[in-house]
């Protein structure tokens, strides 16, 4: 009986780990893309109007919180 359980559990564990790794890599890619976009936006700051510059820190903080929350929820699920 334990051999049967091992035979059944191995593919499920492999699938779970593959999906978990894919989700974590996708989340990391999203986070890196957001960071790169923010850096490009910050590099162009002198061309932006002053009210928009004042909105950047809260917007970037909210985006980072959203991405980190998503990463945490995916890691816990």
Short mmCIF file of C-alpha atoms in Angstrom, two decimals:
data_model
loop_
_atom_site.label_atom_id
_atom_site.label_comp_id
_atom_site.label_asym_id
_atom_site.label_seq_id
_atom_site.Cartn_x
_atom_site.Cartn_y
_atom_site.Cartn_z
CA UNK A 1 0.00 0.00 0.00
CA UNK A 2 2.74 2.60 0.75
CA UNK A 3 4.27 1.95 -2.67
CA UNK A 4 0.94 2.74 -4.29
CA UNK A 5 0.66 6.00 -2.35
CA UNK A 6 4.18 6.96 -3.37
CA UNK A 7 3.38 6.15 -6.98
CA UNK A 8 0.28 8.36 -6.82
CA UNK A 9 1.84 11.20 -4.84
CA UNK A 10 4.99 11.67 -6.92
CA UNK A 11 3.28 13.09 -10.05
CA UNK A 12 1.04 15.31 -7.93
CA UNK A 13 4.00 16.68 -6.01
CA UNK A 14 5.96 17.25 -9.21
CA UNK A 15 3.01 19.06 -10.78
CA UNK A 16 2.48 21.19 -7.68
CA UNK A 17 6.15 22.17 -7.56
CA UNK A 18 6.21 22.96 -11.28
CA UNK A 19 3.15 25.19 -11.00
CA UNK A 20 4.50 26.87 -7.86
CA UNK A 21 7.83 27.62 -9.54
CA UNK A 22 6.08 28.94 -12.66
CA UNK A 23 3.83 31.23 -10.60
CA UNK A 24 6.76 32.52 -8.55
CA UNK A 25 8.79 33.20 -11.69
CA UNK A 26 5.85 35.01 -13.29
CA UNK A 27 5.41 37.11 -10.15
CA UNK A 28 9.11 37.91 -10.07
CA UNK A 29 9.00 38.91 -13.74
CA UNK A 30 6.02 41.16 -13.03
CA UNK A 31 7.83 42.76 -10.12
CA UNK A 32 10.98 43.32 -12.18
CA UNK A 33 8.92 44.78 -15.03
CA UNK A 34 7.21 47.17 -12.59
CA UNK A 35 10.57 48.17 -11.16
CA UNK A 36 12.03 48.75 -14.62
CA UNK A 37 8.98 50.79 -15.60
CA UNK A 38 9.29 52.87 -12.44
CA UNK A 39 12.98 53.49 -13.10
CA UNK A 40 12.25 54.58 -16.67
CA UNK A 41 9.53 56.89 -15.38
CA UNK A 42 11.83 58.33 -12.71
CA UNK A 43 14.53 58.90 -15.33
CA UNK A 44 12.05 61.08 -17.24
CA UNK A 45 10.91 63.07 -14.19
CA UNK A 46 12.01 66.52 -15.40
CA UNK A 47 9.62 66.20 -18.35
CA UNK A 48 6.62 65.41 -16.11
CA UNK A 49 4.40 68.08 -14.59
CA UNK A 50 4.88 68.72 -10.85
CA UNK A 51 1.49 67.28 -9.67
CA UNK A 52 2.30 63.99 -11.38
CA UNK A 53 5.72 63.86 -9.70
CA UNK A 54 4.01 64.30 -6.32
CA UNK A 55 1.81 61.26 -7.05
CA UNK A 56 4.69 58.91 -7.88
CA UNK A 57 5.76 57.76 -4.39
CA UNK A 58 2.25 56.69 -3.27
CA UNK A 59 1.56 55.03 -6.61
CA UNK A 60 4.83 53.12 -6.57
CA UNK A 61 4.29 52.09 -2.95
CA UNK A 62 0.78 50.85 -3.75
CA UNK A 63 2.06 48.89 -6.74
CA UNK A 64 4.81 47.31 -4.69
CA UNK A 65 2.34 46.41 -1.91
CA UNK A 66 -0.01 44.85 -4.47
CA UNK A 67 2.73 42.76 -6.03
CA UNK A 68 4.13 41.63 -2.69
CA UNK A 69 0.65 40.72 -1.45
CA UNK A 70 0.11 38.68 -4.60
CA UNK A 71 3.42 36.92 -4.09
CA UNK A 72 2.59 36.17 -0.45
CA UNK A 73 -0.88 34.84 -1.30
CA UNK A 74 0.52 32.63 -4.04
CA UNK A 75 3.21 31.31 -1.73
CA UNK A 76 0.64 30.47 0.95
CA UNK A 77 -1.84 28.81 -1.40
#
